[in-house]
Short mmCIF file of C-alpha atoms and ligand atoms in Angstrom, two decimals:
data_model
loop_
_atom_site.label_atom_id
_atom_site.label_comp_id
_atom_site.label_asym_id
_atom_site.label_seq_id
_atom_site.Cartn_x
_atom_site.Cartn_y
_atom_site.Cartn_z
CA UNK A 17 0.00 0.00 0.00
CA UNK A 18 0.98 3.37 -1.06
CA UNK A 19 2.15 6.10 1.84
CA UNK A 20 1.88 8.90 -0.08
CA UNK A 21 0.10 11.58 1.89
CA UNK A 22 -2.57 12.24 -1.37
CA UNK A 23 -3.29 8.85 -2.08
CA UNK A 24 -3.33 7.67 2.06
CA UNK A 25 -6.18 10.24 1.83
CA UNK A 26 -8.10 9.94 -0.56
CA UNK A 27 -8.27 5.86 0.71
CA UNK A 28 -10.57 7.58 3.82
CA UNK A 29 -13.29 8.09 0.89
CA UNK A 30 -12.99 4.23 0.05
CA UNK A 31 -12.67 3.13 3.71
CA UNK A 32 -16.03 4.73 4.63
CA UNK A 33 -17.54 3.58 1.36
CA UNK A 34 -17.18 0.15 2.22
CA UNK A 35 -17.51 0.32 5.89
CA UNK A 36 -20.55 -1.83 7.14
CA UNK A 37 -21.17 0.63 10.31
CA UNK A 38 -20.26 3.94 8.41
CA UNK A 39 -24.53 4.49 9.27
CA UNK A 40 -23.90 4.55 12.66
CA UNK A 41 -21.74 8.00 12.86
CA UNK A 42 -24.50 9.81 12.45
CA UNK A 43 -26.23 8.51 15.54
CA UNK A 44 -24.35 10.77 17.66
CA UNK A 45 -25.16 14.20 18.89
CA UNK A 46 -22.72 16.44 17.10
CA UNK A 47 -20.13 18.42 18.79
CA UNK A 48 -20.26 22.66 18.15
CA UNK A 49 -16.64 22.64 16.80
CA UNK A 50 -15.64 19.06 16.36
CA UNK A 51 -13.38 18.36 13.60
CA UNK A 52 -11.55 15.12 14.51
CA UNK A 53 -12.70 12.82 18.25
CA UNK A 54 -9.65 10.89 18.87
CA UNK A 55 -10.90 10.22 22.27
CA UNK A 56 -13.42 8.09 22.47
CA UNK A 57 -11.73 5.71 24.83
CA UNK A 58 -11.72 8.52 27.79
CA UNK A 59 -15.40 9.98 26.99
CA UNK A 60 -17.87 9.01 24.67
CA UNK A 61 -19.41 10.77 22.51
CA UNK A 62 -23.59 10.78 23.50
CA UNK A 63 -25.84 8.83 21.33
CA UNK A 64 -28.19 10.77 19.48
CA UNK A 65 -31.54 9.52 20.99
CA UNK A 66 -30.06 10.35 24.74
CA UNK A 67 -31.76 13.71 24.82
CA UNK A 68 -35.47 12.31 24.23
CA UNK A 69 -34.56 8.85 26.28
CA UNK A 70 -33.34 11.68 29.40
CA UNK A 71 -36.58 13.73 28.53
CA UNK A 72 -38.96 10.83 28.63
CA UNK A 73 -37.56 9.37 31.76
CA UNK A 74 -37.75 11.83 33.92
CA UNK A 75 -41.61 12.44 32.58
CA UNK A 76 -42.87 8.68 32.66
CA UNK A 77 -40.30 7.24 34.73
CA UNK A 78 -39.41 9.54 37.71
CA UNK A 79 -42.38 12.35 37.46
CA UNK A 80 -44.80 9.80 36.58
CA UNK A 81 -44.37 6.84 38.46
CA UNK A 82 -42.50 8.49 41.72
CA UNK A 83 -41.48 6.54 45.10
CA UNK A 84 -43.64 3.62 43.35
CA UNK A 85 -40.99 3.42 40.35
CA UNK A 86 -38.47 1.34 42.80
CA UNK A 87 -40.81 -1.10 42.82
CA UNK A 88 -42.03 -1.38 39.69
CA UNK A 89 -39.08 -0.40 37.43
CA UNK A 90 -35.69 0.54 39.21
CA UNK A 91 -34.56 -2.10 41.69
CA UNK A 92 -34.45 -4.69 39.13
CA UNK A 93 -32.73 -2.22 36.83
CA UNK A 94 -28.73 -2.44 37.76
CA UNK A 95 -29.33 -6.16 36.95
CA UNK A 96 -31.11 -6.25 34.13
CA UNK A 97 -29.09 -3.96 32.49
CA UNK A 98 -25.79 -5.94 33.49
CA UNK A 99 -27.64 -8.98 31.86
CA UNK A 100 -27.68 -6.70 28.78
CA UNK A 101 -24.05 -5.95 28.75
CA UNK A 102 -22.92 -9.10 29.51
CA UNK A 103 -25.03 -10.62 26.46
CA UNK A 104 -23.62 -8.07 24.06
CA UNK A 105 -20.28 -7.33 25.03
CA UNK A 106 -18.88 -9.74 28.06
CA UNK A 107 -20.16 -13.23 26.65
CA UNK A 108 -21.34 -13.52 30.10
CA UNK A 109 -25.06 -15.62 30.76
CA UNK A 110 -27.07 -13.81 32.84
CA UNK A 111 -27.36 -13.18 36.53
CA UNK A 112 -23.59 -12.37 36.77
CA UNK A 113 -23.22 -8.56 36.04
CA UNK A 114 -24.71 -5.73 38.10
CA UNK A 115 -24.58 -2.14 37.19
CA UNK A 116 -23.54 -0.55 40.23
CA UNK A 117 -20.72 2.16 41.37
CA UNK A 118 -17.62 3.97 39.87
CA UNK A 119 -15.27 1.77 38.32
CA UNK A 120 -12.63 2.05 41.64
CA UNK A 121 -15.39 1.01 44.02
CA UNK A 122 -16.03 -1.94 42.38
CA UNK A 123 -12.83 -2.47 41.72
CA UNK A 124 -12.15 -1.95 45.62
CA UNK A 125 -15.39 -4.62 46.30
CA UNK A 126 -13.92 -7.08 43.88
CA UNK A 127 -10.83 -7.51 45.04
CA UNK A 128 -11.67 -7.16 48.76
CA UNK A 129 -14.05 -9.96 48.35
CA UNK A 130 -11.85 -12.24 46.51
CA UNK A 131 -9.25 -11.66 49.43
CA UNK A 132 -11.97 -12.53 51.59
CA UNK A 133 -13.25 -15.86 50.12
CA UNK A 134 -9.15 -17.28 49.32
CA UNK A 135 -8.41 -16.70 52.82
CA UNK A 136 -11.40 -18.36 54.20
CA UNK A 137 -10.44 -21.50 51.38
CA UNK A 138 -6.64 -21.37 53.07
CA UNK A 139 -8.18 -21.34 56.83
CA UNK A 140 -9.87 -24.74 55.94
CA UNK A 141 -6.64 -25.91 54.46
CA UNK A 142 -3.41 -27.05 55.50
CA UNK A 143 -0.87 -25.56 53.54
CA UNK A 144 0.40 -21.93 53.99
CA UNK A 145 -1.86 -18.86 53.71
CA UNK A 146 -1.36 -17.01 50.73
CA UNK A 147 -0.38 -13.50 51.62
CA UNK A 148 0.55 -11.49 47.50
CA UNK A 149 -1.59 -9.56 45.44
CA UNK A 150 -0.14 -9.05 41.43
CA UNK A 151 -0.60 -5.81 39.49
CA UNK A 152 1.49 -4.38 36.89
CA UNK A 153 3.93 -1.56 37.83
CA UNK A 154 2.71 1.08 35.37
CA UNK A 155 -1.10 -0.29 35.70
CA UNK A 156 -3.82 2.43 35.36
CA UNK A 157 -3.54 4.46 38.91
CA UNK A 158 -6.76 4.18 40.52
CA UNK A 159 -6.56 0.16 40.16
CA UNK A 160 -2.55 0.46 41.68
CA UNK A 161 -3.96 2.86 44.81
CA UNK A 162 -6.36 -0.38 45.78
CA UNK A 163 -3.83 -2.76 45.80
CA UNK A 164 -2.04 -0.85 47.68
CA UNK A 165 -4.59 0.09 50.09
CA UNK A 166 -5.83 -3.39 50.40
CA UNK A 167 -2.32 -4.88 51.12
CA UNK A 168 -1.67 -2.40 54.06
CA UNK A 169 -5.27 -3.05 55.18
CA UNK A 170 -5.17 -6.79 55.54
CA UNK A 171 -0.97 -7.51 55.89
CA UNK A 172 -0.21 -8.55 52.36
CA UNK A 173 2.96 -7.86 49.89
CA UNK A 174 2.21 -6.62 46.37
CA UNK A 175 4.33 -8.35 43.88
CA UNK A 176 5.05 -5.54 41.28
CA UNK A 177 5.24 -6.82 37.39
CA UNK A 178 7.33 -5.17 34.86
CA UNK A 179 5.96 -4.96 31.37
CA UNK A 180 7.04 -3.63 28.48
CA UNK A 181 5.65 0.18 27.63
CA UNK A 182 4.42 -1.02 24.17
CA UNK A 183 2.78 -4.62 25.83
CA UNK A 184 1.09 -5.72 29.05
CA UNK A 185 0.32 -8.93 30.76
CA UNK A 186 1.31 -12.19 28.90
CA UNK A 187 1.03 -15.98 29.93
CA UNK A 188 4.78 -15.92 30.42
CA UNK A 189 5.03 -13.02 32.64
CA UNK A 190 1.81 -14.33 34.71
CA UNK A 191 2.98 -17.65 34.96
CA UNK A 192 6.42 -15.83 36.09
CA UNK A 193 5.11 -14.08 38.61
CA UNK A 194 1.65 -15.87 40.04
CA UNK A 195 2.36 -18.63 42.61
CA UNK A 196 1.43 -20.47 45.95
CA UNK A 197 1.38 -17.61 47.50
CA UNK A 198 -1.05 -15.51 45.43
CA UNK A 199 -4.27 -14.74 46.33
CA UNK A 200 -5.78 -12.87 43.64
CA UNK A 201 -3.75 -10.86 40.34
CA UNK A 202 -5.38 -7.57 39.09
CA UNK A 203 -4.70 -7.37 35.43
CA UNK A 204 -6.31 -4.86 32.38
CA UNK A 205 -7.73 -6.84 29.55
CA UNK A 206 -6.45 -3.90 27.47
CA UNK A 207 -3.78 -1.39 28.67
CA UNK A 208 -4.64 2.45 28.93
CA UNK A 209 -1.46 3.30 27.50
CA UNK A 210 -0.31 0.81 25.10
CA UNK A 211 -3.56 -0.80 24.08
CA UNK A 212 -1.94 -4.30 24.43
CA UNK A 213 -5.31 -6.80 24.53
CA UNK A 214 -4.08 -9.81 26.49
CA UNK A 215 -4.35 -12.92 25.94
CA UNK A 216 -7.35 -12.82 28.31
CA UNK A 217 -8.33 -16.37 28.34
CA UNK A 218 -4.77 -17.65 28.69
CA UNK A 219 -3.37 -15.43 31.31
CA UNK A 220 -6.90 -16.68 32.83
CA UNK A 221 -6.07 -20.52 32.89
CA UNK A 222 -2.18 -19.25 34.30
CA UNK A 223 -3.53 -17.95 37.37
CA UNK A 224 -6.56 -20.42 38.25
CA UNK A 225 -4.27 -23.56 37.65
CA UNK A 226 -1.90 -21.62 40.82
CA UNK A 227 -5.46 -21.93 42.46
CA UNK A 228 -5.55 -18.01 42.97
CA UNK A 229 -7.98 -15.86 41.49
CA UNK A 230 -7.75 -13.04 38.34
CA UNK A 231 -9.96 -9.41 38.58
CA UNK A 232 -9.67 -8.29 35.07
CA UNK A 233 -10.18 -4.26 34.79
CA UNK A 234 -12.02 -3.87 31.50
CA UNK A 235 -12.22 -0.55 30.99
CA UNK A 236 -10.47 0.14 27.74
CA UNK A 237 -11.95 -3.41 26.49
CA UNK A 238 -15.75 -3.34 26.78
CA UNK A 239 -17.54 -2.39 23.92
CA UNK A 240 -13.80 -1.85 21.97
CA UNK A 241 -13.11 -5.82 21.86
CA UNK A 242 -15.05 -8.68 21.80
CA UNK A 243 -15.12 -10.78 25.35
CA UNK A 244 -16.06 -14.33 26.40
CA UNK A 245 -15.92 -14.33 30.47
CA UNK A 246 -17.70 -17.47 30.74
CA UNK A 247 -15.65 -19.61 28.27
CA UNK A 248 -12.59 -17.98 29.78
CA UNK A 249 -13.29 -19.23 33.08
CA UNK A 250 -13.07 -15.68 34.20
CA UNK A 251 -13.03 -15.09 38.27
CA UNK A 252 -14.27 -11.39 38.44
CA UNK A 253 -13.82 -8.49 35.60
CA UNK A 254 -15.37 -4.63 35.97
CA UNK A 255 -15.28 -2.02 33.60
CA UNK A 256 -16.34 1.85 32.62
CA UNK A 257 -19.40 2.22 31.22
CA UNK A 258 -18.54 6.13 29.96
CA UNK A 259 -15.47 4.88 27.38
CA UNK A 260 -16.74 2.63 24.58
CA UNK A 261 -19.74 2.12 26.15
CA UNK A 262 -20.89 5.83 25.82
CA UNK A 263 -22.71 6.34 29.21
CA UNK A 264 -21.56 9.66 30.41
CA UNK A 265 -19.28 11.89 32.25
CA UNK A 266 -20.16 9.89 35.62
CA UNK A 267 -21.86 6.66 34.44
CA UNK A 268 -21.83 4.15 36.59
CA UNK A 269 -19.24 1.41 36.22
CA UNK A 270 -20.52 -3.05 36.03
CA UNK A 271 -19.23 -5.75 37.46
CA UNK A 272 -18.87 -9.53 36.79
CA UNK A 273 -18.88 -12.55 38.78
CA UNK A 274 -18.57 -15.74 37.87
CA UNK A 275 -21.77 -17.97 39.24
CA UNK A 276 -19.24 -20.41 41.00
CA UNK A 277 -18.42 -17.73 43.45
CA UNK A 278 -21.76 -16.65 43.96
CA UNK A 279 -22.47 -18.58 47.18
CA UNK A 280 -19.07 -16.92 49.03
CA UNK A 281 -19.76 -13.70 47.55
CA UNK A 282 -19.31 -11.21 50.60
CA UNK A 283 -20.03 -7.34 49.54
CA UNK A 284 -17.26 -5.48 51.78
CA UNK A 285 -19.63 -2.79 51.78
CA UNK A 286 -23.11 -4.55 52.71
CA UNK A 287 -26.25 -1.70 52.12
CA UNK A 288 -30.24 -2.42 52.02
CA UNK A 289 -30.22 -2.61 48.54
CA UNK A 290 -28.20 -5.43 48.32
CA UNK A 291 -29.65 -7.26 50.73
CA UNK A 292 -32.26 -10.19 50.24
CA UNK A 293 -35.68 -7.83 51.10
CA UNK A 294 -34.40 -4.33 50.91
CA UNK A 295 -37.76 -2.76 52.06
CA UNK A 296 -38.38 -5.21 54.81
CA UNK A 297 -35.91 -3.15 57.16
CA UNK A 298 -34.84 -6.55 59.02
CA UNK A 299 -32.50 -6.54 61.20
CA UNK A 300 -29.40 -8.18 60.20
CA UNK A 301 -28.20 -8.03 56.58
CA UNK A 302 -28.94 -11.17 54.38
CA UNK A 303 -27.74 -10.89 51.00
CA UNK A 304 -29.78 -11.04 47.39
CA UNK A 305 -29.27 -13.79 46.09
CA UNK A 306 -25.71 -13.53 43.35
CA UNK A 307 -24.39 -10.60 41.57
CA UNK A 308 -27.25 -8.52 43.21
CA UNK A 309 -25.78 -8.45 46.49
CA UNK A 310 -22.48 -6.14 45.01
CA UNK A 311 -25.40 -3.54 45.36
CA UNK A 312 -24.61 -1.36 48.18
CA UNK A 313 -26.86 1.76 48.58
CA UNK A 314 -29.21 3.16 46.03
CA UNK A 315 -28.18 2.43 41.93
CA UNK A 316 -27.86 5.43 40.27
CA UNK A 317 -30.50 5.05 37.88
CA UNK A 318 -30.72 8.38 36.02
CA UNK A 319 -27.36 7.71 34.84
CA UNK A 320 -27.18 4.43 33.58
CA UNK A 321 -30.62 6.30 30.97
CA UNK A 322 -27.58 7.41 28.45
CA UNK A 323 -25.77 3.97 28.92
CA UNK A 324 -28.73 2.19 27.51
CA UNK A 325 -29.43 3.97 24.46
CA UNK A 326 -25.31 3.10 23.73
CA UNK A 327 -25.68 -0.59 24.47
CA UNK A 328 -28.80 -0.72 22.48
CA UNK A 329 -26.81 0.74 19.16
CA UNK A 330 -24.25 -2.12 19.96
CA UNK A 331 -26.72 -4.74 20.63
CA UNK A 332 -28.20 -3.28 16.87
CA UNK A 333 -24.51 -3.73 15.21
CA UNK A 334 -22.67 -6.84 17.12
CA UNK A 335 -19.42 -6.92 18.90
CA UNK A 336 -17.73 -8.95 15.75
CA UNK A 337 -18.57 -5.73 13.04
CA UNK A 338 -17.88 -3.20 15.80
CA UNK A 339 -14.54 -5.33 16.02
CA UNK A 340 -13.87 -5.66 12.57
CA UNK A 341 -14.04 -2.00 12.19
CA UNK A 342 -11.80 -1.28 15.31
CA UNK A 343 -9.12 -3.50 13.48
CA UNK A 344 -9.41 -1.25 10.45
CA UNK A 345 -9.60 2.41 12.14
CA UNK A 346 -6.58 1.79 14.21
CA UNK A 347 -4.50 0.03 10.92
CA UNK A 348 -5.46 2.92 8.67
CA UNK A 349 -4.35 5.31 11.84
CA UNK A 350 -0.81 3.58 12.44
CA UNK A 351 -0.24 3.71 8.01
CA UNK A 352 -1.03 7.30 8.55
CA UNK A 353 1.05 8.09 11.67
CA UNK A 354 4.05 6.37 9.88
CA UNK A 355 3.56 8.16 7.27
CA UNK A 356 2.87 11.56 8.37
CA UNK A 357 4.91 11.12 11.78
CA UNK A 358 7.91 9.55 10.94
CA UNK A 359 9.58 10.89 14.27
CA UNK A 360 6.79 9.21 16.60
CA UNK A 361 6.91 5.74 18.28
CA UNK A 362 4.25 4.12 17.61
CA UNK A 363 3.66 2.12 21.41
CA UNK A 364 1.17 0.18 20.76
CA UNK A 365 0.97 -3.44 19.19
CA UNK A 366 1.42 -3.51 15.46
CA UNK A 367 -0.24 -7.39 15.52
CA UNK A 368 -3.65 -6.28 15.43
CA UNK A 369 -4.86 -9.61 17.23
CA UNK A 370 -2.87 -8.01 20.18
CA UNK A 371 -4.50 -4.41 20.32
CA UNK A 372 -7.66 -2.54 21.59
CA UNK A 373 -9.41 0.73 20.02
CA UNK A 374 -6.62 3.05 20.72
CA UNK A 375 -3.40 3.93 20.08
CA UNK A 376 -0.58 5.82 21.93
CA UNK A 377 2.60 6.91 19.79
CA UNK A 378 4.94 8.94 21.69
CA UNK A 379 6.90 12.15 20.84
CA UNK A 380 8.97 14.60 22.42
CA UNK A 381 6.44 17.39 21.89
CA UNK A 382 3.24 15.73 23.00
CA UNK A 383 1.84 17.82 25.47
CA UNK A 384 2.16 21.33 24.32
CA UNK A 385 0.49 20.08 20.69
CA UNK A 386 -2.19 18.15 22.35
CA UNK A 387 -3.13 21.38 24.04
CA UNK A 388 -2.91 23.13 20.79
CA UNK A 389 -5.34 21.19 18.92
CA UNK A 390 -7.77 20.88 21.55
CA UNK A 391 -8.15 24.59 20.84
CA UNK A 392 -9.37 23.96 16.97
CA UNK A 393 -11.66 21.11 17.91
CA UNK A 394 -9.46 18.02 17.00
CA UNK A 395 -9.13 15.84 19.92
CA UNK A 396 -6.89 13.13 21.22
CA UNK A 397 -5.36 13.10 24.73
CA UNK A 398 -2.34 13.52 26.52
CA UNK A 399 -0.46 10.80 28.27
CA UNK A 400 2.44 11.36 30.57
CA UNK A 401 5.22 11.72 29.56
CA UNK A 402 5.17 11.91 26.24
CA UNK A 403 2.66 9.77 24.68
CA UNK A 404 -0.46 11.19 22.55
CA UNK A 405 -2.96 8.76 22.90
CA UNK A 406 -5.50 8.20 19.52
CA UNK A 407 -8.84 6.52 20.96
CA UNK A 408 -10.93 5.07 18.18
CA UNK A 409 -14.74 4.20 19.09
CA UNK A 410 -15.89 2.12 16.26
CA UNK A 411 -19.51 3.13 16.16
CA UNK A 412 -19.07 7.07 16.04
CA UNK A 413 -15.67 7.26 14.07
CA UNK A 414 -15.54 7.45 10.20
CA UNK A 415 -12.41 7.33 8.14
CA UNK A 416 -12.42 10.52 6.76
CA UNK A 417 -12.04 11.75 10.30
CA UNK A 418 -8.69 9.73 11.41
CA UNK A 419 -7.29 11.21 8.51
CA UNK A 420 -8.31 14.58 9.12
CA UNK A 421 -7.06 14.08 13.17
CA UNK A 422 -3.68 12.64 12.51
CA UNK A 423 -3.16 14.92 9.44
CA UNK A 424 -3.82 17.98 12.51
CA UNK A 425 -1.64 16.05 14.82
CA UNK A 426 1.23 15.82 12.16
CA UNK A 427 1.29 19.47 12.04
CA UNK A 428 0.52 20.05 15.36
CA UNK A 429 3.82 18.19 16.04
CA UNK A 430 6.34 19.45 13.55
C1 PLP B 504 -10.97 4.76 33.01
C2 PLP B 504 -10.43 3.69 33.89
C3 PLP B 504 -10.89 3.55 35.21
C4 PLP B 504 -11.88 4.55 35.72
O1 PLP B 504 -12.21 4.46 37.05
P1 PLP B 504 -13.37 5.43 37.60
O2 PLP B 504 -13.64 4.92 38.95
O3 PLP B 504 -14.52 5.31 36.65
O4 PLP B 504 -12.84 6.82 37.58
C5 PLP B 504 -10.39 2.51 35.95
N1 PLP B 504 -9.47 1.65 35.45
C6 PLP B 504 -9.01 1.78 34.18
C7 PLP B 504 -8.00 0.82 33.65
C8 PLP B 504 -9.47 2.80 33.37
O5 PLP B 504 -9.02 2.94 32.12
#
């Protein structure tokens, strides 16, 4: 293929052309000065039909229906749209993802709980207690900061895993590093930085033959790549729901558990609306019954209203086209940044089998043209130190405007 700047562009008009989704762009509210989104994978861009979905809810749902709409619409909700997401993006059956809290809190309940359940398992063995939690070294902050917090909390060492900037988590380098003593490993399924999609089901098998358990933080990967929890064998996963999944600045996160954990599932933070009769007011808590119990207090409802209009679009188009095109936005991007930035690093995986929706390439002037082009409405984002990361969202991103974004950032750069 040709890298001449003229003919790499005019290939945009081709690429949409033939693009099965190109429809789907124009079911997003456009932006006042938008010329290029290259962020998709920090904030979504809000589906079109969110404005009449937010109007009609608060009319029928909350004006009209009042106190009585917990019971008759909104406690079953955080479940029932879990069930959703997990059919359409998670390969998960249903009854094992709740929509619940941010990201880090269920992050923080995950975790906490699968401490909880190994070290009952050791107390009614004989061998040693396991006493390590795994994370990467340059893992996404909030997930690092629980680790942390968790390890001080309850007297355990974190065993911190080198990866390369342009990779992430492997089979070698968990079967390296996850042992006898591990309790649980918190891993991304694909990187914030470099993008790298692990071999999810692999690095899965690794860590549950060491008879420890994996949280997988999914927040670059929902809705970006296609998942399969339950054929994995998956322990726990959580993810964003305001990325690829297009929910809002605030949107509340999901979580996944697999149904053999259900019966030891303990909710470090137990509320009435996880518990088995939330309005009976009994005293003592007794748990719902599964995923259900990860409820704590009340489920933001209003906010999961933009979530589902998302999740319906990729219910409408299927995880394998909205994968398909991710494959070909973020090729067409790395021809163009070699191209047009032959003085960037491209740190993300060139084997497309291996990468997400995004990609970071990094170059000594980074920040001050990322804050440049912010300015003329084309929009990618800035990762320390000097990384400028491109974040592709299948469903809202046409050809024509990774061309017109990188051909900015080119400029922006020089
Ligand atoms: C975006 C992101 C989060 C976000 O956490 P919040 O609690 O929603 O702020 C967590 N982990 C990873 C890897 C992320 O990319």
């Amino acid at each position: 293929m040709s890298s001449n700047p003229a003919e790499l562009r005019a290939r945009a008009a081709v690429l949409d052309a033939a693009d099965p989704l190109a429809a789907y762009t124009a079911h997003f509210v456009p932006g006042d000065d938008l010329v290029a989104y290259l962020d998709g994978n920090s904030l979504g861009r809000p589906v079109a039909s969110v404005p009449a979905a937010l109007d009609a809810f608060v009319r029928t749902e909350w004006a009209g229906r009042l106190i009585r709409g917990w019971d008759e619409l909104w406690l079953t909700r955080p479940r029932e749209l879990g069930d959703r997401i997990g059919a359409a993006c998670l390969g998960a059956a249903s009854g094992q993802t709740v929509v619940a809290d941010s990201t880090t809190v269920l992050i923080f309940k995950l975790l906490r709980a699968a401490i909880a359940d190994q070290q009952a398992a050791d107390a009614r063995s004989t061998g040693t207690a396991r006493d390590e939690l795994v994370v990467l070294a340059d893992e996404f902050p909030t997930d690092r900061y629980i680790v942390e917090r968790l390890a001080v909390d309850h007297g355990l060492t974190v065993r911190w895993v080198d990866a390369p900037l342009d990779a992430g988590i492997t089979p070698e380098l968990a079967a390296a590093v996850v042992g006898p003593r591990t309790i649980a490993a918190l891993f991304s399924g694909v990187a914030y930085r470099s993008a790298w999609w692990a071999d999810m089901a692999e690095v899965t098998r690794v860590v549950r033959a060491k008879n420890a358990r994996v949280v997988w933080d999914c927040s670059h990967a929902v809705g970006s790549v296609p998942l399969e929890f339950d054929a994995w064998g998956v322990d726990y996963a959580v993810g964003c729901s305001y990325k690829y999944l297009n929910g809002g600045p605030g949107a509340p996160a999901w979580a996944y558990v697999a149904e053999r954990h259900h019966a030891s599932l303990r909710n470090p933070i137990p509320g009435w609306l996880g518990a088995a009769a939330p309005f009976s007011m009994t005293e003592g808590y007794s748990p719902a019954a599964g995923v259900g119990s990860l409820v704590s207090g009340t489920p933001p409802i209003l906010n999961m209203v933009a979530l589902t209009e998302m999740v319906s679009l990729i219910e409408a188009a299927g995880m394998a086209a909205i994968r398909e095109k991710s494959v070909a936005l973020t090729s067409y991007a790395i021809e163009l940044v070699d191209a047009l930035i032959p003085a960037a690093t491209v740190s993300t995986p060139r084997d497309t089998a291996r990468r997400g929706s995004h990609l970071t390439i990094d170059h000594p002037n980074s920040a001050v043209a990322v804050q440049r082009l912010w300015a003329q409405g084309v929009i990618p984002d800035f990762r320390h130190p000097s990384g400028v990361r491109i974040g592709l969202s299948p469903l809202s991103t046409s050809f024509a405007e990774v061309e017109r974004g990188i051909r900015a950032l080119a400029d922006a750069l020089s």
